[in-house]
């Protein structure tokens, strides 16, 4: 540690260490606030699901922990953006940047410190989004699927009939196993046209297909009755195992599964959805560095402006930036945009915006000279 501290002191002067410390403290504060807001929102959602029986209460805190860890790759880019903005905004409002410039320290020195800070955080975010977060989301996905199955069997009352929300299914189970994951002596009646169906099984349990998220009711050692008793086409079939589709996973379940897939697997498969997800993960790191550069231009407060003067345009820029990335991702998934272009055009637009903000005074002076020349 003394050697590392000595090396750090040699490479970074007092002003550099002061700025990096300012950015780091702001980052801790912003991440803490955003993380608490996210956790509180998720906690309320899980409580609502547990209250209606869609989620077992004992898995709430495990899901909350996995979700909060998985959200770091999303929260950190905006947290880095705001930390640089607030740090430089305070220094500008307190005239510290003016004093630094009066001491002969060039603006490139400040830009270097911002790039070092955002570059380090970009590497951290890249590690999170490309490797760590997918592994965390995979654990959350598996836990959610197991919790969904457990909630289905926990909500059953042995010896009583249960009707589906649409009213076309009637379900009965005589009892549950000791671990409450399997049903015993199952009876199911399905009202459909033109022939109703009746299933009777010795055992049954719910299962979720990992790839699609479809939920099935698996019946074991039973009989399938089709039609009405007494009709000529009334049939009886015996089965060892029979699966009934209870709920389709849908697009949302598929997207959650893609988010939980390792980056190497997505790259090897090479589907449009997989490539769009890989580009989204890489964009989180690139976005962090570009937002840091934009924060520099927005942090300089003018006369009689407070330290938070650039906060509103900064939030507006972040919303536009993230929405453009989302639109680009959707275009790649649908095939409307070639994968090699992907989200690069969004980053180039934001770099162009940064260049315009950096050179706005020179451009304004150039345009005024051109107007004067045309007037003469």
C-alpha positions in Angstrom: 0.0 0.0 0.0 2.7 2.6 0.8 4.3 1.8 -2.6 1.0 2.2 -4.4 0.3 5.4 -2.6 3.7 6.8 -3.5 3.2 5.9 -7.1 -0.2 7.5 -7.1 1.2 10.7 -5.6 4.0 10.8 -8.2 1.6 10.4 -11.2 -1.1 12.7 -9.9 -0.6 16.1 -8.4 -2.6 17.7 -5.6 -5.2 19.2 -7.9 -5.6 15.8 -9.6 -6.1 13.9 -6.4 -8.5 16.6 -5.2 -10.7 16.3 -8.3 -10.7 12.5 -8.3 -11.6 12.5 -4.6 -14.5 14.9 -5.4 -15.8 12.6 -8.1 -15.5 9.5 -6.0 -17.4 11.0 -3.0 -20.2 12.2 -5.3 -20.3 8.8 -7.0 -20.8 7.0 -3.6 -23.6 9.5 -2.7 -25.4 9.2 -6.0 -25.2 5.4 -6.3 -26.5 5.1 -2.7 -29.5 7.3 -3.4 -30.3 5.6 -6.8 -29.8 2.1 -5.3 -32.1 2.9 -2.4 -34.8 4.1 -4.7 -34.5 1.0 -6.9 -34.5 -1.4 -3.9 -37.6 0.3 -2.4 -39.5 0.1 -5.7 -38.6 -3.5 -6.2 -39.5 -4.3 -2.6 -42.9 -2.8 -3.0 -43.5 -4.8 -6.2 -42.4 -8.1 -4.6 -44.7 -7.4 -1.5 -47.6 -6.9 -3.9 -46.9 -10.2 -5.7 -46.6 -12.0 -2.4 -49.8 -10.5 -1.1 -51.8 -12.0 -4.1 -50.0 -15.3 -3.9 -47.9 -15.0 -7.0 -44.6 -15.1 -5.0 -43.5 -17.0 -1.9 -42.6 -14.6 0.9 -39.4 -16.5 1.8 -37.7 -15.6 -1.5 -38.4 -11.9 -1.5 -35.1 -10.8 0.0 -33.1 -13.2 -2.1 -34.7 -11.8 -5.3 -34.2 -8.3 -3.9 -30.5 -8.9 -3.5 -30.0 -10.4 -6.9 -32.0 -7.7 -8.6 -30.1 -4.9 -6.8 -26.8 -6.4 -7.9 -28.0 -6.8 -11.5 -29.1 -3.2 -11.6 -25.6 -1.9 -11.0 -24.7 -1.9 -14.7 -27.7 0.3 -15.3 -27.3 2.7 -12.3 -23.5 3.2 -12.6 -23.5 5.1 -15.9 -25.9 7.8 -14.8 -24.3 7.9 -11.4 -20.8 8.6 -12.9 -22.4 11.2 -15.2 -24.0 13.0 -12.2 -20.9 12.7 -10.0 -18.7 14.4 -12.6 -21.4 17.0 -13.2 -22.0 17.8 -9.5 -18.3 17.8 -8.7 -17.3 20.2 -11.5 -20.5 22.2 -10.9 -19.6 22.9 -7.3 -16.0 23.7 -8.2 -17.3 26.1 -10.9 -19.9 27.8 -8.6 -17.2 28.2 -5.9 -14.8 29.7 -8.4 -12.3 26.9 -7.9 -12.1 26.2 -11.6 -11.4 29.9 -12.2 -8.5 29.8 -9.6 -7.1 26.6 -11.2 -7.1 28.3 -14.6 -5.5 31.4 -13.1 -2.7 29.2 -11.7 -1.8 28.2 -15.2 -3.4 24.7 -15.1 -4.8 24.0 -18.6 -8.2 22.7 -19.3 -6.7 19.5 -20.7 -5.6 18.7 -17.2 -9.3 18.6 -16.0 -10.3 16.7 -19.1 -7.6 14.1 -18.4 -8.8 13.6 -14.8 -12.4 13.2 -16.1 -11.3 10.6 -18.7 -9.2 8.7 -16.1 -12.2 8.6 -13.7 -14.8 7.7 -16.3 -12.4 5.3 -18.0 -11.8 3.3 -14.8 -15.6 3.3 -14.1 -16.2 2.3 -17.8 -13.9 -0.8 -17.3 -15.7 -1.7 -14.1 -19.1 -1.3 -15.8 -17.8 -3.4 -18.7 -16.8 -6.2 -16.4 -20.2 -6.0 -14.7 -22.3 -5.9 -17.8 -20.4 -8.5 -19.8 -19.6 -11.1 -17.2 -20.8 -10.5 -13.6 -24.4 -9.2 -14.1 -25.5 -12.0 -16.6 -24.4 -14.6 -14.0 -26.3 -12.8 -11.3 -29.4 -12.5 -13.5 -29.2 -16.2 -14.4 -29.5 -17.0 -10.6 -32.4 -14.5 -10.3 -34.1 -16.1 -13.3 -33.9 -19.6 -12.0 -35.0 -18.5 -8.5 -38.0 -16.6 -10.0 -39.0 -19.7 -12.0 -38.8 -22.0 -9.0 -40.7 -19.4 -6.9 -43.4 -19.2 -9.5 -43.9 -23.0 -9.4 -43.8 -23.0 -5.6 -46.4 -20.3 -5.5 -48.7 -22.3 -7.7 -48.7 -25.3 -5.4 -48.6 -23.3 -2.2 -51.8 -21.5 -3.2 -53.7 -24.8 -3.5 -55.9 -26.0 -0.6 -56.0 -29.8 -0.4 -59.4 -31.2 -0.8 -61.1 -28.1 -2.4 -61.9 -27.1 -6.0 -60.1 -24.2 -7.6 -61.3 -22.5 -10.8 -59.2 -20.6 -13.3 -59.6 -16.9 -13.8 -61.3 -17.5 -17.2 -63.6 -20.0 -15.7 -62.8 -22.8 -18.3 -60.6 -24.8 -15.9 -61.7 -26.6 -12.7 -58.9 -28.1 -10.6 -59.0 -30.4 -7.7 -56.2 -32.0 -5.6 -56.8 -34.4 -2.8 -53.5 -33.7 -1.1 -49.9 -32.3 -1.3 -46.6 -34.0 -0.8 -44.5 -33.3 2.3 -42.4 -30.7 0.5 -45.5 -29.1 -1.0 -44.2 -29.4 -4.6 -46.3 -32.3 -5.8 -50.0 -32.9 -5.8 -51.7 -36.2 -5.2 -54.9 -37.6 -6.8 -55.4 -34.7 -9.3 -58.7 -34.0 -11.1 -59.0 -31.4 -13.9 -62.0 -30.5 -16.0 -61.5 -28.3 -19.1 -64.6 -26.8 -20.8 -63.9 -26.4 -24.5 -65.7 -26.8 -27.8 -66.6 -29.1 -29.3 -65.5 -31.7 -26.7 -64.8 -31.1 -23.0 -61.7 -32.7 -21.5 -61.3 -34.4 -18.1 -57.9 -35.5 -16.7 -57.3 -37.7 -13.7 -53.8 -38.5 -12.4 -52.2 -40.0 -9.4 -49.6 -37.2 -9.1 -49.0 -33.8 -10.7 -46.5 -30.9 -10.4 -45.8 -27.6 -12.2 -42.8 -27.2 -14.4 -41.3 -24.2 -16.3 -39.5 -24.6 -19.6 -36.2 -22.7 -19.1 -35.7 -21.6 -22.7 -39.2 -20.1 -23.3 -40.6 -19.5 -19.8 -43.7 -21.5 -20.6 -45.4 -23.0 -17.5 -46.7 -26.6 -17.7 -48.8 -28.8 -15.4 -47.2 -32.3 -15.6 -49.6 -35.1 -14.8 -48.3 -38.7 -14.0 -50.1 -42.1 -14.2 -53.6 -41.1 -15.1 -56.4 -41.1 -17.7 -57.7 -38.6 -20.3 -61.4 -38.5 -21.0 -62.5 -36.6 -24.1 -66.2 -35.9 -25.0 -69.4 -36.5 -23.1 -70.3 -39.8 -21.5 -72.7 -41.8 -23.7 -71.6 -40.2 -27.0 -70.3 -42.5 -29.7 -67.0 -40.6 -30.0 -66.3 -40.6 -26.3 -62.7 -41.7 -25.8 -60.5 -42.8 -22.8 -56.7 -42.8 -23.0 -54.2 -43.9 -20.4 -50.9 -42.1 -20.1 -47.7 -42.3 -18.0 -46.9 -38.6 -18.3 -49.0 -35.8 -19.8 -48.2 -32.0 -19.9 -50.7 -29.2 -20.1 -49.7 -25.7 -21.1 -50.9 -23.4 -18.3 -49.2 -20.1 -19.2 -47.0 -19.0 -22.1 -43.8 -17.3 -21.2 -44.2 -14.5 -23.9 -41.7 -12.0 -25.2 -40.9 -10.6 -21.7 -39.8 -14.0 -20.4 -37.6 -14.5 -23.5 -36.0 -11.2 -23.1 -35.3 -11.9 -19.4 -33.7 -15.2 -20.4 -31.5 -13.4 -23.0 -30.3 -10.9 -20.3 -29.3 -13.9 -18.1 -27.3 -15.6 -20.9 -23.5 -15.4 -20.8 -21.9 -12.9 -23.3 -19.8 -15.7 -25.0 -22.9 -17.8 -25.6 -24.8 -14.8 -27.1 -21.8 -14.1 -29.4 -21.5 -17.7 -30.5 -25.3 -18.0 -31.3 -25.2 -14.8 -33.4 -29.0 -14.2 -33.6 -30.2 -10.6 -34.0 -31.6 -10.6 -30.5 -28.3 -11.9 -29.1 -26.1 -9.4 -31.0 -28.4 -6.6 -29.9 -27.9 -7.7 -26.3 -24.1 -7.8 -26.6 -24.1 -4.3 -28.1 -26.3 -3.1 -25.3 -23.8 -4.4 -22.7 -20.8 -2.8 -24.5 -22.7 0.5 -24.9 -23.0 0.8 -21.1 -19.2 1.2 -20.8 -18.9 3.5 -23.8 -21.8 5.6 -22.6 -20.1 6.2 -19.3 -17.0 7.8 -20.9 -19.0 9.9 -23.3 -21.4 11.1 -20.6 -18.4 12.2 -18.5 -17.1 14.3 -21.4 -20.6 15.9 -21.7 -20.7 16.6 -18.0 -17.6 18.7 -18.3 -19.2 21.1 -20.8 -22.5 21.3 -18.7 -20.8 21.9 -15.4 -19.3 25.3 -16.0 -21.8 27.7 -14.4 -22.2 31.2 -15.8 -22.5 34.4 -13.8 -25.2 34.3 -11.1 -25.9 30.6 -11.8 -25.8 27.9 -9.1 -24.0 24.7 -9.0 -27.1 22.8 -10.3 -27.6 25.0 -13.4 -26.6 22.1 -15.7 -28.6 19.4 -14.0 -31.8 19.8 -16.1 -30.1 19.7 -19.5 -27.9 16.9 -18.3 -30.9 14.7 -17.4 -32.5 15.6 -20.7 -29.4 14.5 -22.6 -29.2 11.2 -20.6 -32.9 10.5 -21.4 -32.4 11.1 -25.1 -29.1 9.1 -25.1 -30.6 6.1 -23.4 -33.8 6.2 -25.5 -31.8 6.3 -28.7 -29.8 3.3 -27.5 -33.1 1.5 -26.8 -34.5 2.4 -30.3 -31.3 1.2 -31.9 -31.5 -2.1 -30.0 -35.0 -2.6 -31.1 -34.1 -1.9 -34.7 -31.3 -4.5 -34.6 -33.6 -7.1 -33.1 -36.2 -6.6 -35.8 -33.6 -6.6 -38.6 -34.3 -2.9 -39.6 -30.7 -2.0 -38.8 -27.6 -3.9 -39.8 -25.8 -5.4 -36.8 -22.3 -4.0 -37.7 -23.7 -0.5 -37.4 -25.7 -1.3 -34.2 -25.5 1.4 -31.6 -22.3 3.0 -32.9 -24.3 5.8 -34.6 -25.8 6.9 -31.3 -22.4 7.2 -29.7 -21.1 9.2 -32.7 -24.1 11.6 -32.4 -23.3 12.2 -28.7 -19.6 12.7 -29.5 -20.7 15.3 -32.1 -22.9 17.0 -29.5 -19.9 17.1 -27.1 -17.7 18.7 -29.9 -20.4 21.3 -30.5 -20.7 22.2 -26.8 -16.9 22.4 -26.4 -16.5 24.7 -29.4 -19.8 26.6 -29.0 -18.0 29.9 -28.4 -15.7 29.6 -31.3 -18.7 28.6 -33.5 -20.7 31.5 -32.3 -17.8 33.9 -33.0 -17.3 32.4 -36.5 -21.0 32.8 -37.3 -21.0 36.4 -36.1 -18.0 37.1 -38.3 -19.8 35.5 -41.3 -22.9 37.6 -40.7 -20.9 40.8 -40.5 -19.1 39.9 -43.7 -22.4 39.3 -45.4 -23.8 42.6 -44.1 -20.9 44.5 -45.6 
